[in-house]
mmCIF file of C-alpha atoms and ligand atoms in Angstrom:
data_model
loop_
_atom_site.group_PDB
_atom_site.id
_atom_site.type_symbol
_atom_site.label_atom_id
_atom_site.label_comp_id
_atom_site.label_asym_id
_atom_site.label_seq_id
_atom_site.Cartn_x
_atom_site.Cartn_y
_atom_site.Cartn_z
ATOM 1 C CA UNK L 1 -14.060 -2.079 7.101
ATOM 2 C CA UNK L 2 -14.249 1.518 8.172
ATOM 3 C CA UNK L 3 -14.453 2.277 12.057
ATOM 4 C CA UNK L 4 -17.187 4.739 11.440
ATOM 5 C CA UNK L 5 -19.781 2.133 10.854
ATOM 6 C CA UNK L 6 -19.024 0.882 14.281
ATOM 7 C CA UNK L 7 -21.325 2.646 16.788
ATOM 8 C CA UNK L 8 -19.113 2.068 19.985
ATOM 9 C CA UNK L 9 -16.163 3.647 18.060
ATOM 10 C CA UNK L 10 -18.209 6.685 17.131
ATOM 11 C CA UNK L 11 -19.606 6.988 20.791
ATOM 12 C CA UNK L 12 -16.214 6.520 22.132
ATOM 13 C CA UNK L 13 -14.785 9.415 20.074
ATOM 14 C CA UNK L 14 -17.644 11.720 20.917
ATOM 15 C CA UNK L 15 -17.182 10.859 24.740
ATOM 16 C CA UNK L 16 -13.447 11.483 24.448
ATOM 17 C CA UNK L 17 -14.111 15.026 23.137
ATOM 18 C CA UNK L 18 -16.875 15.463 25.759
ATOM 19 C CA UNK L 19 -19.345 16.081 23.122
ATOM 20 C CA UNK L 20 -23.094 16.514 23.996
ATOM 21 C CA UNK L 21 -25.897 16.573 21.374
ATOM 22 C CA UNK L 22 -27.514 19.901 20.720
ATOM 23 C CA UNK L 23 -31.193 19.652 19.875
ATOM 24 C CA UNK L 24 -31.079 23.384 18.690
ATOM 25 C CA UNK L 25 -28.634 22.436 15.935
ATOM 26 C CA UNK L 26 -30.759 19.404 14.827
ATOM 27 C CA UNK L 27 -28.056 17.027 15.912
ATOM 28 C CA UNK L 28 -29.311 13.535 15.229
ATOM 29 C CA UNK L 29 -26.344 11.410 13.902
ATOM 30 C CA UNK L 30 -26.799 8.513 11.583
ATOM 31 C CA UNK L 31 -26.018 5.103 13.210
ATOM 32 C CA UNK L 32 -27.594 2.899 10.664
ATOM 33 C CA UNK L 33 -24.483 1.613 8.673
ATOM 34 C CA UNK L 34 -26.492 0.880 5.505
ATOM 35 C CA UNK L 35 -27.824 4.320 5.066
ATOM 36 C CA UNK L 36 -24.654 6.549 4.379
ATOM 37 C CA UNK L 37 -23.038 4.211 1.590
ATOM 38 C CA UNK L 38 -26.499 4.268 -0.192
ATOM 39 C CA UNK L 39 -26.655 8.073 -0.071
ATOM 40 C CA UNK L 40 -23.035 8.346 -1.358
ATOM 41 C CA UNK L 41 -23.789 5.865 -4.163
ATOM 42 C CA UNK L 42 -27.042 7.662 -5.071
ATOM 43 C CA UNK L 43 -25.972 11.335 -4.913
ATOM 44 C CA UNK L 44 -24.048 11.150 -8.140
ATOM 45 C CA UNK L 45 -20.581 12.048 -6.927
ATOM 46 C CA UNK L 46 -17.582 10.236 -8.245
ATOM 47 C CA UNK L 47 -14.095 10.383 -9.933
ATOM 48 C CA UNK L 48 -14.838 13.579 -11.634
ATOM 49 C CA UNK L 49 -17.789 14.882 -9.683
ATOM 50 C CA UNK L 50 -17.075 16.547 -6.310
ATOM 51 C CA UNK L 51 -19.480 16.809 -3.424
ATOM 52 C CA UNK L 52 -20.494 19.287 -0.897
ATOM 53 C CA UNK L 53 -21.922 18.105 2.451
ATOM 54 C CA UNK L 54 -23.779 20.298 4.957
ATOM 55 C CA UNK L 55 -23.454 19.326 8.596
ATOM 56 C CA UNK L 56 -21.049 16.298 8.741
ATOM 57 C CA UNK L 57 -21.498 15.829 12.460
ATOM 58 C CA UNK L 58 -19.202 12.921 13.529
ATOM 59 C CA UNK L 59 -18.392 12.315 9.836
ATOM 60 C CA UNK L 60 -20.283 9.017 9.023
ATOM 61 C CA UNK L 61 -21.639 10.230 5.749
ATOM 62 C CA UNK L 62 -18.531 12.267 4.923
ATOM 63 C CA UNK L 63 -16.451 9.073 5.260
ATOM 64 C CA UNK L 64 -18.625 7.299 2.611
ATOM 65 C CA UNK L 65 -18.641 10.335 0.346
ATOM 66 C CA UNK L 66 -14.870 10.427 0.536
ATOM 67 C CA UNK L 67 -14.698 6.796 -0.703
ATOM 68 C CA UNK L 68 -16.724 7.673 -3.749
ATOM 69 C CA UNK L 69 -15.936 11.352 -4.768
ATOM 70 C CA UNK L 70 -12.557 12.755 -5.618
ATOM 71 C CA UNK L 71 -13.178 15.620 -3.281
ATOM 72 C CA UNK L 72 -15.536 16.462 -0.372
ATOM 73 C CA UNK L 73 -16.056 19.864 1.127
ATOM 74 C CA UNK L 74 -18.031 19.624 4.243
ATOM 75 C CA UNK L 75 -19.603 22.617 6.216
ATOM 76 C CA UNK L 76 -20.085 22.259 9.928
ATOM 77 C CA UNK L 77 -21.517 24.999 12.228
ATOM 78 C CA UNK L 78 -20.595 23.430 15.486
ATOM 79 C CA UNK L 79 -16.997 24.144 16.296
ATOM 80 C CA UNK L 80 -17.052 21.382 18.985
ATOM 81 C CA UNK L 81 -17.193 18.857 16.100
ATOM 82 C CA UNK L 82 -13.929 20.097 14.449
ATOM 83 C CA UNK L 83 -11.530 17.959 16.695
ATOM 84 C CA UNK L 84 -14.128 14.889 16.461
ATOM 85 C CA UNK L 85 -13.960 15.095 12.598
ATOM 86 C CA UNK L 86 -10.227 15.513 12.442
ATOM 87 C CA UNK L 87 -9.964 12.222 14.315
ATOM 88 C CA UNK L 88 -12.701 10.251 12.602
ATOM 89 C CA UNK L 89 -11.706 11.329 9.121
ATOM 90 C CA UNK L 90 -7.855 11.133 9.403
ATOM 91 C CA UNK L 91 -7.698 8.259 7.048
ATOM 92 C CA UNK L 92 -8.771 10.425 4.060
ATOM 93 C CA UNK L 93 -6.836 13.151 2.095
ATOM 94 C CA UNK L 94 -9.626 14.407 -0.065
ATOM 95 C CA UNK L 95 -11.856 16.050 2.497
ATOM 96 C CA UNK L 96 -11.920 19.736 3.440
ATOM 97 C CA UNK L 97 -13.932 20.778 6.589
ATOM 98 C CA UNK L 98 -15.176 24.380 6.751
ATOM 99 C CA UNK L 99 -16.483 25.779 9.950
ATOM 100 C CA UNK L 100 -19.402 27.746 8.798
ATOM 101 C CA UNK L 101 -23.088 28.464 8.642
ATOM 102 C CA UNK L 102 -24.910 26.821 5.491
ATOM 103 C CA UNK L 103 -27.398 29.656 5.742
ATOM 104 C CA UNK L 104 -24.913 32.358 5.191
ATOM 105 C CA UNK L 105 -21.996 30.784 3.411
ATOM 106 C CA UNK L 106 -21.245 32.079 -0.210
ATOM 107 C CA UNK L 107 -21.704 28.883 -1.993
ATOM 108 C CA UNK L 108 -20.976 30.433 -5.510
ATOM 109 C CA UNK L 109 -17.563 31.311 -4.209
ATOM 110 C CA UNK L 110 -17.068 27.929 -2.488
ATOM 111 C CA UNK L 111 -17.728 26.008 -5.499
ATOM 112 C CA UNK L 112 -15.461 28.203 -7.703
ATOM 113 C CA UNK L 113 -12.721 28.223 -5.329
ATOM 114 C CA UNK L 114 -12.897 24.380 -4.423
ATOM 115 C CA UNK L 115 -13.956 22.817 -7.466
ATOM 116 C CA UNK L 116 -12.828 25.167 -10.174
ATOM 117 C CA UNK L 117 -15.661 24.793 -12.680
ATOM 118 C CA UNK L 118 -15.932 21.023 -12.366
ATOM 119 C CA UNK L 119 -19.093 19.144 -11.776
ATOM 120 C CA UNK L 120 -20.481 19.205 -8.135
ATOM 121 C CA UNK L 121 -23.416 17.707 -6.204
ATOM 122 C CA UNK L 122 -24.768 18.331 -2.714
ATOM 123 C CA UNK L 123 -25.319 15.583 -0.242
ATOM 124 C CA UNK L 124 -26.460 15.905 3.407
ATOM 125 C CA UNK L 125 -28.469 14.741 6.252
ATOM 126 C CA UNK L 126 -29.908 18.207 6.914
ATOM 127 C CA UNK L 127 -30.384 19.633 10.287
ATOM 128 C CA UNK L 128 -34.299 19.570 10.533
ATOM 129 C CA UNK L 129 -34.586 23.124 11.875
ATOM 130 C CA UNK L 130 -33.384 24.598 8.416
ATOM 131 C CA UNK L 131 -34.784 21.998 5.955
ATOM 132 C CA UNK L 132 -36.899 24.231 3.995
ATOM 133 C CA UNK L 133 -34.878 27.537 4.115
ATOM 134 C CA UNK L 134 -31.679 25.675 3.210
ATOM 135 C CA UNK L 135 -33.109 23.842 0.270
ATOM 136 C CA UNK L 136 -34.744 26.992 -1.095
ATOM 137 C CA UNK L 137 -31.485 28.919 -0.574
ATOM 138 C CA UNK L 138 -29.497 26.499 -2.492
ATOM 139 C CA UNK L 139 -32.175 26.330 -5.348
ATOM 140 C CA UNK L 140 -32.790 30.056 -5.464
ATOM 141 C CA UNK L 141 -29.017 30.884 -5.950
ATOM 142 C CA UNK L 142 -29.063 28.818 -9.065
ATOM 143 C CA UNK L 143 -25.851 27.271 -8.161
ATOM 144 C CA UNK L 144 -23.783 25.306 -10.754
ATOM 145 C CA UNK L 145 -24.675 21.869 -9.322
ATOM 146 C CA UNK L 146 -26.362 18.709 -10.732
ATOM 147 C CA UNK L 147 -28.419 17.655 -7.887
ATOM 148 C CA UNK L 148 -29.171 17.865 -4.150
ATOM 149 C CA UNK L 149 -29.622 14.508 -2.241
ATOM 150 C CA UNK L 150 -30.850 15.304 1.251
ATOM 151 C CA UNK L 151 -32.287 13.400 4.152
ATOM 152 C CA UNK L 152 -35.218 15.272 5.613
ATOM 153 C CA UNK L 153 -38.240 14.410 7.849
ATOM 154 C CA UNK L 154 -40.683 12.033 6.070
ATOM 155 C CA UNK L 155 -43.427 14.529 6.176
ATOM 156 C CA UNK L 156 -41.226 17.339 4.731
ATOM 157 C CA UNK L 157 -40.086 14.877 1.894
ATOM 158 C CA UNK L 158 -43.675 14.089 1.058
ATOM 159 C CA UNK L 159 -44.507 17.659 0.678
ATOM 160 C CA UNK L 160 -41.299 18.636 -1.316
ATOM 161 C CA UNK L 161 -41.820 15.799 -3.675
ATOM 162 C CA UNK L 162 -45.587 16.165 -4.086
ATOM 163 C CA UNK L 163 -46.687 17.240 -7.647
ATOM 164 C CA UNK L 164 -48.311 20.604 -7.617
ATOM 165 C CA UNK L 165 -52.067 20.095 -8.398
ATOM 166 C CA UNK L 166 -52.229 17.271 -5.979
ATOM 167 C CA UNK L 167 -53.652 17.265 -2.423
ATOM 168 C CA UNK L 168 -50.188 16.810 -0.658
ATOM 169 C CA UNK L 169 -48.866 19.824 -2.531
ATOM 170 C CA UNK L 170 -47.754 23.078 -0.792
ATOM 171 C CA UNK L 171 -45.929 26.193 -1.495
ATOM 172 C CA UNK L 172 -42.516 24.255 -1.115
ATOM 173 C CA UNK L 173 -43.600 21.700 -3.761
ATOM 174 C CA UNK L 174 -44.356 24.478 -6.342
ATOM 175 C CA UNK L 175 -41.118 26.216 -5.434
ATOM 176 C CA UNK L 176 -38.985 23.066 -5.631
ATOM 177 C CA UNK L 177 -40.603 22.018 -8.927
ATOM 178 C CA UNK L 178 -39.789 25.294 -10.370
ATOM 179 C CA UNK L 179 -36.076 24.606 -10.003
ATOM 180 C CA UNK L 180 -35.796 20.869 -10.017
ATOM 181 C CA UNK L 181 -37.280 17.502 -10.542
ATOM 182 C CA UNK L 182 -37.663 16.003 -7.002
ATOM 183 C CA UNK L 183 -37.474 12.288 -6.530
ATOM 184 C CA UNK L 184 -38.139 10.207 -3.426
ATOM 185 C CA UNK L 185 -35.319 7.692 -2.884
ATOM 186 C CA UNK L 186 -35.876 5.748 0.342
ATOM 187 C CA UNK L 187 -37.300 5.980 3.787
ATOM 188 C CA UNK L 188 -35.187 5.839 6.877
ATOM 189 C CA UNK L 189 -36.646 4.856 10.230
ATOM 190 C CA UNK L 190 -36.239 7.016 13.348
ATOM 191 C CA UNK L 191 -34.282 4.260 15.088
ATOM 192 C CA UNK L 192 -31.444 4.849 12.549
ATOM 193 C CA UNK L 193 -30.395 8.094 14.454
ATOM 194 C CA UNK L 194 -28.502 8.833 17.670
ATOM 195 C CA UNK L 195 -30.363 10.285 19.557
ATOM 196 C CA UNK L 196 -33.588 8.929 17.844
ATOM 197 C CA UNK L 197 -35.919 11.780 16.675
ATOM 198 C CA UNK L 198 -39.756 11.548 17.047
ATOM 199 C CA UNK L 199 -40.351 10.823 13.360
ATOM 200 C CA UNK L 200 -39.169 8.820 10.390
ATOM 201 C CA UNK L 201 -36.984 10.449 7.720
ATOM 202 C CA UNK L 202 -36.554 10.043 3.976
ATOM 203 C CA UNK L 203 -33.822 10.676 1.439
ATOM 204 C CA UNK L 204 -34.853 12.709 -1.560
ATOM 205 C CA UNK L 205 -32.984 13.734 -4.716
ATOM 206 C CA UNK L 206 -33.653 17.068 -6.456
ATOM 207 C CA UNK L 207 -32.244 16.981 -9.974
ATOM 208 C CA UNK L 208 -31.593 20.653 -10.882
ATOM 209 C CA UNK L 209 -33.308 21.793 -14.142
ATOM 210 C CA UNK L 210 -31.446 23.644 -16.759
ATOM 211 C CA UNK L 211 -34.771 25.729 -17.691
ATOM 212 C CA UNK L 212 -37.859 26.156 -15.372
ATOM 213 C CA UNK L 213 -40.747 23.870 -16.468
ATOM 214 C CA UNK L 214 -43.080 27.069 -16.975
ATOM 215 C CA UNK L 215 -42.409 30.458 -18.381
ATOM 216 C CA UNK L 216 -43.153 33.336 -16.043
ATOM 217 C CA UNK L 217 -42.471 37.043 -16.772
ATOM 218 C CA UNK L 218 -41.609 37.894 -13.130
ATOM 219 C CA UNK L 219 -39.898 35.156 -10.962
ATOM 220 C CA UNK L 220 -40.512 37.074 -7.751
ATOM 221 C CA UNK L 221 -44.106 37.453 -8.473
ATOM 222 C CA UNK L 222 -44.507 33.682 -9.181
ATOM 223 C CA UNK L 223 -43.134 32.871 -5.649
ATOM 224 C CA UNK L 224 -45.250 35.691 -4.189
ATOM 225 C CA UNK L 225 -48.471 34.210 -5.903
ATOM 226 C CA UNK L 226 -47.470 30.650 -4.695
ATOM 227 C CA UNK L 227 -46.865 31.798 -1.147
ATOM 228 C CA UNK L 228 -50.133 33.832 -0.965
ATOM 229 C CA UNK L 229 -52.269 30.975 -2.473
ATOM 230 C CA UNK L 230 -50.906 28.598 0.222
ATOM 231 C CA UNK L 231 -51.069 31.153 3.032
ATOM 232 C CA UNK L 232 -54.548 30.117 4.108
ATOM 233 C CA UNK L 233 -54.791 26.425 2.942
ATOM 234 C CA UNK L 234 -58.478 26.003 4.003
ATOM 235 C CA UNK L 235 -59.708 29.042 2.265
ATOM 236 C CA UNK L 236 -60.500 29.280 -1.534
ATOM 237 C CA UNK L 237 -57.739 30.483 -3.888
ATOM 238 C CA UNK L 238 -59.564 33.904 -4.331
ATOM 239 C CA UNK L 239 -59.734 34.506 -0.688
ATOM 240 C CA UNK L 240 -55.998 33.607 0.065
ATOM 241 C CA UNK L 241 -54.841 35.432 -2.967
ATOM 242 C CA UNK L 242 -56.841 38.631 -1.937
ATOM 243 C CA UNK L 243 -55.383 38.672 1.620
ATOM 244 C CA UNK L 244 -51.916 37.335 0.590
ATOM 245 C CA UNK L 245 -51.461 39.967 -2.230
ATOM 246 C CA UNK L 246 -53.518 42.736 -0.565
ATOM 247 C CA UNK L 247 -55.810 43.054 -3.440
ATOM 248 C CA UNK L 248 -59.631 43.436 -3.374
ATOM 249 C CA UNK L 249 -61.478 40.027 -3.795
ATOM 250 C CA UNK L 250 -63.253 41.293 -7.033
ATOM 251 C CA UNK L 251 -59.952 41.993 -8.732
ATOM 252 C CA UNK L 252 -58.688 38.564 -7.717
ATOM 253 C CA UNK L 253 -61.800 37.009 -9.130
ATOM 254 C CA UNK L 254 -61.320 38.938 -12.508
ATOM 255 C CA UNK L 255 -57.565 37.749 -12.334
ATOM 256 C CA UNK L 256 -58.447 34.170 -11.909
ATOM 257 C CA UNK L 257 -61.241 34.447 -14.559
ATOM 258 C CA UNK L 258 -58.648 35.811 -17.058
ATOM 259 C CA UNK L 259 -56.305 32.868 -16.237
ATOM 260 C CA UNK L 260 -59.137 30.373 -16.829
ATOM 261 C CA UNK L 261 -59.293 29.294 -13.104
ATOM 262 C CA UNK L 262 -62.549 28.923 -11.137
ATOM 263 C CA UNK L 263 -62.499 31.467 -8.149
ATOM 264 C CA UNK L 264 -63.740 28.697 -5.647
ATOM 265 C CA UNK L 265 -60.588 26.540 -6.649
ATOM 266 C CA UNK L 266 -58.008 25.772 -3.921
ATOM 267 C CA UNK L 267 -54.354 26.246 -3.934
ATOM 268 C CA UNK L 268 -53.675 22.504 -3.942
ATOM 269 C CA UNK L 269 -55.615 22.133 -7.062
ATOM 270 C CA UNK L 270 -53.136 24.574 -8.984
ATOM 271 C CA UNK L 271 -50.541 23.156 -11.346
ATOM 272 C CA UNK L 272 -47.225 24.861 -12.151
ATOM 273 C CA UNK L 273 -49.054 26.120 -15.438
ATOM 274 C CA UNK L 274 -51.905 27.600 -13.345
ATOM 275 C CA UNK L 275 -49.556 29.445 -11.079
ATOM 276 C CA UNK L 276 -47.652 30.722 -14.130
ATOM 277 C CA UNK L 277 -50.874 31.860 -15.850
ATOM 278 C CA UNK L 278 -51.931 33.828 -12.556
ATOM 279 C CA UNK L 279 -48.472 35.285 -12.362
ATOM 280 C CA UNK L 280 -48.344 36.614 -15.995
ATOM 281 C CA UNK L 281 -51.848 38.177 -15.590
ATOM 282 C CA UNK L 282 -51.095 39.895 -12.322
ATOM 283 C CA UNK L 283 -50.244 43.098 -14.252
ATOM 284 C CA UNK L 284 -53.873 43.394 -15.407
ATOM 285 C CA UNK L 285 -55.107 44.088 -11.770
ATOM 286 C CA UNK L 286 -55.056 47.689 -10.835
ATOM 287 C CA UNK L 287 -52.873 47.504 -7.568
HETATM 288 N N1 LIG X 1 -24.179 14.262 8.713
HETATM 289 C C1 LIG X 1 -24.184 13.737 10.223
HETATM 290 C C2 LIG X 1 -24.960 12.410 10.177
HETATM 291 O O1 LIG X 1 -25.717 12.047 9.094
HETATM 292 O O2 LIG X 1 -24.780 11.634 11.062
HETATM 293 C C3 LIG X 1 -24.873 14.713 11.100
HETATM 294 C C4 LIG X 1 -26.308 15.151 10.578
HETATM 295 S S1 LIG X 1 -27.103 16.245 11.847
HETATM 296 C C5 LIG X 1 -28.729 15.867 11.422
HETATM 297 C C6 LIG X 1 -26.916 17.769 11.297
HETATM 298 C C7 LIG X 1 -25.529 18.451 11.389
HETATM 299 O O3 LIG X 1 -25.596 19.717 10.864
HETATM 300 C C8 LIG X 1 -24.970 18.463 12.735
HETATM 301 O O4 LIG X 1 -23.721 18.232 12.639
HETATM 302 C C9 LIG X 1 -25.157 20.124 13.017
HETATM 303 O O5 LIG X 1 -24.250 20.458 14.017
HETATM 304 C C10 LIG X 1 -24.942 20.680 11.576
HETATM 305 N N2 LIG X 1 -25.566 21.966 11.454
HETATM 306 C C11 LIG X 1 -26.665 22.448 11.961
HETATM 307 N N3 LIG X 1 -26.824 23.584 11.578
HETATM 308 C C12 LIG X 1 -25.924 24.013 10.778
HETATM 309 C C13 LIG X 1 -25.761 25.231 9.768
HETATM 310 N N4 LIG X 1 -26.575 26.196 9.863
HETATM 311 N N5 LIG X 1 -24.727 25.056 8.933
HETATM 312 C C14 LIG X 1 -23.895 24.047 8.852
HETATM 313 N N6 LIG X 1 -24.089 22.878 9.663
HETATM 314 C C15 LIG X 1 -25.085 22.893 10.515
#
């Protein structure tokens, strides 16, 4: 059995390297031994499918990924963890650790260089302070990956997996649903981490779509419309679009009318098709 499922071993290696947890870097390490094997199994990596991990920490998930995938590339921002990972993952010869920032790294180049056109998935217990920006970055870059399996705070997971047009939906639900089919996998209690965060988490999987589910003439405008629509959640769609797009209310009312949407509707009632209709009619307003 791997030593990395033994909490006292992990704690002793961290202590040996005088490691202290950084709240700013979202360092809550998994200590529940059943979570990482399950993530490794469910993320879709394997004999012919490589995996990229963001933020390996002490290497507990990396270790499980390396047992299933033919190759693991893990990106860790905190230099202090490099000697820790060298020690905890020394049994494996299929892991490459890169010291870098997942918000800045060139993933297209990394995938080309490390996986040579082969199949790749991403699997991570994401640092919570960059959950949405990192997910959006990976999706917007249209990387040649099959899926993203990530642990995020439970509330973020609910929002990301919500279907546009339902009460729980937000701008991130529409954006994620444009690029992928999100799926809630399982919940993880806050007691599964060291140190324990204040809230529970959940593992979600985003299956990358080959084509978006709706046809929009201008992708940038689609995301601008979605962002503007949710910018003032409590207001009606016409008010939030008017201020978010800097367009007079009258013109927004005409735009919604043309798109077959009531002007007193709210953003959370909008389906992907509704957002697409609004986007494709934006050119009809004067500004
Ligand atoms: N995978 C480990 C686990 O499950 O125990 C650690 C997960 S911890 C929630 C997040 C990890 O991401 C930390 O190791 C942290 O140092 C790293 N990290 C934070 N910001 C990062 C960034 N911008 N790029 C890459 N890694 C980052």
